Amino acid sequence: RVTKEVDSTSKEAKSFLKQQEKWQSSAPDSLPTGSGVKRPSGISSLLGKIGSKKQKMSTLEKSKLDWESFKEEEGIVEELAIHNRGKDGYIERKAFLERVDHRQFEIERDIRLSRMKP
């Protein structure tokens, strides 16, 4: 069993709450008893529960959960955040390379345009 903490406003939390509501509303205790309501039969209800597939966790999701738990256990969450914000951070390096690539493209474009005009 895996526990996961998410923000209450996230998409994943909302879908989980909807699923919980669906489970609670489909509980036999919550169904009104009367002549107009058909209760699910015992065998078909049981087969439906057995036949329903459990949601499988992908390797990426499992790795992400393992990494998150490792960061929490070691207490390195803040250290990683600080490191990634600096000049040595991956995101900063990617942004720098993207800016350099864009400048190089503009220089090459200007050269091509200047050669085209007589």
PDB file of C-alpha atoms in Angstrom:
ATOM      1  CA  ARG A   1       0.000   0.000   0.000  1.00  0.00           C
ATOM      2  CA  VAL A   2       1.338   3.397  -0.973  1.00  0.00           C
ATOM      3  CA  THR A   3       0.356   6.632   0.716  1.00  0.00           C
ATOM      4  CA  LYS A   4       0.762   9.875  -1.134  1.00  0.00           C
ATOM      5  CA  GLU A   5       0.238  13.446   0.013  1.00  0.00           C
ATOM      6  CA  VAL A   6      -1.130  15.863  -2.568  1.00  0.00           C
ATOM      7  CA  ASP A   7      -2.510  19.393  -2.465  1.00  0.00           C
ATOM      8  CA  SER A   8      -6.241  19.415  -1.806  1.00  0.00           C
ATOM      9  CA  THR A   9      -6.830  21.611  -4.863  1.00  0.00           C
ATOM     10  CA  SER A  10      -4.896  19.359  -7.245  1.00  0.00           C
ATOM     11  CA  LYS A  11      -6.557  17.402 -10.023  1.00  0.00           C
ATOM     12  CA  GLU A  12      -5.504  14.104  -8.470  1.00  0.00           C
ATOM     13  CA  ALA A  13      -7.071  14.986  -5.105  1.00  0.00           C
ATOM     14  CA  LYS A  14     -10.341  16.012  -6.741  1.00  0.00           C
ATOM     15  CA  SER A  15     -10.554  12.766  -8.706  1.00  0.00           C
ATOM     16  CA  PHE A  16      -9.835  10.789  -5.529  1.00  0.00           C
ATOM     17  CA  LEU A  17     -12.620  12.595  -3.665  1.00  0.00           C
ATOM     18  CA  LYS A  18     -15.065  11.943  -6.517  1.00  0.00           C
ATOM     19  CA  GLN A  19     -14.126   8.282  -6.462  1.00  0.00           C
ATOM     20  CA  GLN A  20     -14.678   8.146  -2.693  1.00  0.00           C
ATOM     21  CA  GLU A  21     -18.103   9.767  -3.094  1.00  0.00           C
ATOM     22  CA  LYS A  22     -18.991   7.244  -5.787  1.00  0.00           C
ATOM     23  CA  TRP A  23     -17.996   4.370  -3.502  1.00  0.00           C
ATOM     24  CA  GLN A  24     -20.017   5.787  -0.622  1.00  0.00           C
ATOM     25  CA  SER A  25     -23.070   6.405  -2.770  1.00  0.00           C
ATOM     26  CA  SER A  26     -22.931   2.888  -4.203  1.00  0.00           C
ATOM     27  CA  ALA A  27     -22.769   1.293  -0.755  1.00  0.00           C
ATOM     28  CA  PRO A  28     -25.805  -0.917  -0.058  1.00  0.00           C
ATOM     29  CA  ASP A  29     -26.574   0.916   3.205  1.00  0.00           C
ATOM     30  CA  SER A  30     -27.070   4.198   1.408  1.00  0.00           C
ATOM     31  CA  LEU A  31     -29.570   2.822  -1.129  1.00  0.00           C
ATOM     32  CA  PRO A  32     -33.162   3.457  -0.172  1.00  0.00           C
ATOM     33  CA  THR A  33     -35.276   0.358   0.156  1.00  0.00           C
ATOM     34  CA  GLY A  34     -38.565   0.477  -1.639  1.00  0.00           C
ATOM     35  CA  SER A  35     -40.520  -1.040  -4.466  1.00  0.00           C
ATOM     36  CA  GLY A  36     -39.084   1.349  -7.096  1.00  0.00           C
ATOM     37  CA  VAL A  37     -35.409   0.696  -6.321  1.00  0.00           C
ATOM     38  CA  LYS A  38     -33.682  -2.390  -7.633  1.00  0.00           C
ATOM     39  CA  ARG A  39     -30.876  -3.641  -5.443  1.00  0.00           C
ATOM     40  CA  PRO A  40     -27.962  -5.388  -7.115  1.00  0.00           C
ATOM     41  CA  SER A  41     -28.163  -9.137  -6.833  1.00  0.00           C
ATOM     42  CA  GLY A  42     -25.647 -10.888  -4.642  1.00  0.00           C
ATOM     43  CA  ILE A  43     -23.838 -12.896  -7.322  1.00  0.00           C
ATOM     44  CA  SER A  44     -23.632 -10.170  -9.962  1.00  0.00           C
ATOM     45  CA  SER A  45     -22.536  -7.633  -7.355  1.00  0.00           C
ATOM     46  CA  LEU A  46     -19.847  -9.997  -6.130  1.00  0.00           C
ATOM     47  CA  LEU A  47     -18.666 -10.755  -9.661  1.00  0.00           C
ATOM     48  CA  GLY A  48     -18.561  -7.052 -10.419  1.00  0.00           C
ATOM     49  CA  LYS A  49     -16.313  -6.462  -7.442  1.00  0.00           C
ATOM     50  CA  ILE A  50     -14.069  -9.392  -8.287  1.00  0.00           C
ATOM     51  CA  GLY A  51     -13.901  -8.542 -11.981  1.00  0.00           C
ATOM     52  CA  SER A  52     -13.038  -4.899 -11.434  1.00  0.00           C
ATOM     53  CA  LYS A  53      -9.378  -4.295 -12.119  1.00  0.00           C
ATOM     54  CA  LYS A  54      -7.201  -2.546  -9.612  1.00  0.00           C
ATOM     55  CA  GLN A  55      -5.393   0.478 -10.892  1.00  0.00           C
ATOM     56  CA  LYS A  56      -1.815  -0.577 -11.557  1.00  0.00           C
ATOM     57  CA  MET A  57       1.070   1.688 -10.721  1.00  0.00           C
ATOM     58  CA  SER A  58       3.538   2.328 -13.512  1.00  0.00           C
ATOM     59  CA  THR A  59       7.277   2.126 -13.035  1.00  0.00           C
ATOM     60  CA  LEU A  60       7.587   5.889 -13.350  1.00  0.00           C
ATOM     61  CA  GLU A  61       4.966   6.526 -10.677  1.00  0.00           C
ATOM     62  CA  LYS A  62       6.624   4.030  -8.346  1.00  0.00           C
ATOM     63  CA  SER A  63      10.047   5.595  -8.930  1.00  0.00           C
ATOM     64  CA  LYS A  64       8.643   9.053  -8.286  1.00  0.00           C
ATOM     65  CA  LEU A  65       7.055   7.916  -5.029  1.00  0.00           C
ATOM     66  CA  ASP A  66      10.291   6.204  -3.978  1.00  0.00           C
ATOM     67  CA  TRP A  67      12.295   9.360  -4.746  1.00  0.00           C
ATOM     68  CA  GLU A  68       9.858  11.558  -2.820  1.00  0.00           C
ATOM     69  CA  SER A  69       9.982   9.262   0.206  1.00  0.00           C
ATOM     70  CA  PHE A  70      13.786   9.121   0.043  1.00  0.00           C
ATOM     71  CA  LYS A  71      14.003  12.924  -0.001  1.00  0.00           C
ATOM     72  CA  GLU A  72      11.673  13.098   3.016  1.00  0.00           C
ATOM     73  CA  GLU A  73      13.618  10.450   4.961  1.00  0.00           C
ATOM     74  CA  GLU A  74      17.005  12.046   4.297  1.00  0.00           C
ATOM     75  CA  GLY A  75      15.750  15.598   4.825  1.00  0.00           C
ATOM     76  CA  ILE A  76      17.260  16.878   1.577  1.00  0.00           C
ATOM     77  CA  VAL A  77      14.167  18.517   0.085  1.00  0.00           C
ATOM     78  CA  GLU A  78      15.249  22.092   0.850  1.00  0.00           C
ATOM     79  CA  GLU A  79      18.865  21.413  -0.116  1.00  0.00           C
ATOM     80  CA  LEU A  80      17.790  20.126  -3.528  1.00  0.00           C
ATOM     81  CA  ALA A  81      15.472  23.088  -4.067  1.00  0.00           C
ATOM     82  CA  ILE A  82      18.261  25.544  -3.258  1.00  0.00           C
ATOM     83  CA  HIS A  83      20.736  23.706  -5.468  1.00  0.00           C
ATOM     84  CA  ASN A  84      18.370  23.609  -8.432  1.00  0.00           C
ATOM     85  CA  ARG A  85      17.711  27.345  -8.176  1.00  0.00           C
ATOM     86  CA  GLY A  86      21.387  28.246  -8.535  1.00  0.00           C
ATOM     87  CA  LYS A  87      23.582  28.486 -11.598  1.00  0.00           C
ATOM     88  CA  ASP A  88      24.281  24.770 -11.464  1.00  0.00           C
ATOM     89  CA  GLY A  89      20.592  23.841 -11.661  1.00  0.00           C
ATOM     90  CA  TYR A  90      19.284  21.804 -14.562  1.00  0.00           C
ATOM     91  CA  ILE A  91      16.427  24.177 -15.373  1.00  0.00           C
ATOM     92  CA  GLU A  92      18.741  27.188 -15.383  1.00  0.00           C
ATOM     93  CA  ARG A  93      21.167  25.438 -17.736  1.00  0.00           C
ATOM     94  CA  LYS A  94      18.356  24.460 -20.114  1.00  0.00           C
ATOM     95  CA  ALA A  95      17.038  28.033 -20.156  1.00  0.00           C
ATOM     96  CA  PHE A  96      20.542  29.351 -20.851  1.00  0.00           C
ATOM     97  CA  LEU A  97      21.054  26.942 -23.756  1.00  0.00           C
ATOM     98  CA  GLU A  98      17.660  27.874 -25.164  1.00  0.00           C
ATOM     99  CA  ARG A  99      18.527  31.598 -25.049  1.00  0.00           C
ATOM    100  CA  VAL A 100      21.877  30.958 -26.745  1.00  0.00           C
ATOM    101  CA  ASP A 101      20.203  28.876 -29.455  1.00  0.00           C
ATOM    102  CA  HIS A 102      17.635  31.609 -30.075  1.00  0.00           C
ATOM    103  CA  ARG A 103      20.333  34.313 -30.345  1.00  0.00           C
ATOM    104  CA  GLN A 104      22.332  32.160 -32.754  1.00  0.00           C
ATOM    105  CA  PHE A 105      19.226  31.645 -34.890  1.00  0.00           C
ATOM    106  CA  GLU A 106      18.595  35.411 -35.003  1.00  0.00           C
ATOM    107  CA  ILE A 107      22.188  36.100 -36.065  1.00  0.00           C
ATOM    108  CA  GLU A 108      22.022  33.488 -38.828  1.00  0.00           C
ATOM    109  CA  ARG A 109      18.637  34.822 -39.969  1.00  0.00           C
ATOM    110  CA  ASP A 110      19.968  38.369 -40.181  1.00  0.00           C
ATOM    111  CA  ILE A 111      22.928  37.170 -42.261  1.00  0.00           C
ATOM    112  CA  ARG A 112      20.632  35.268 -44.640  1.00  0.00           C
ATOM    113  CA  LEU A 113      18.345  38.290 -45.052  1.00  0.00           C
ATOM    114  CA  SER A 114      21.232  40.658 -45.688  1.00  0.00           C
ATOM    115  CA  ARG A 115      22.559  38.409 -48.462  1.00  0.00           C
ATOM    116  CA  MET A 116      19.168  38.232 -50.181  1.00  0.00           C
ATOM    117  CA  LYS A 117      18.758  41.980 -50.622  1.00  0.00           C
ATOM    118  CA  PRO A 118      20.657  43.450 -53.614  1.00  0.00           C
TER     119      PRO A 118
END
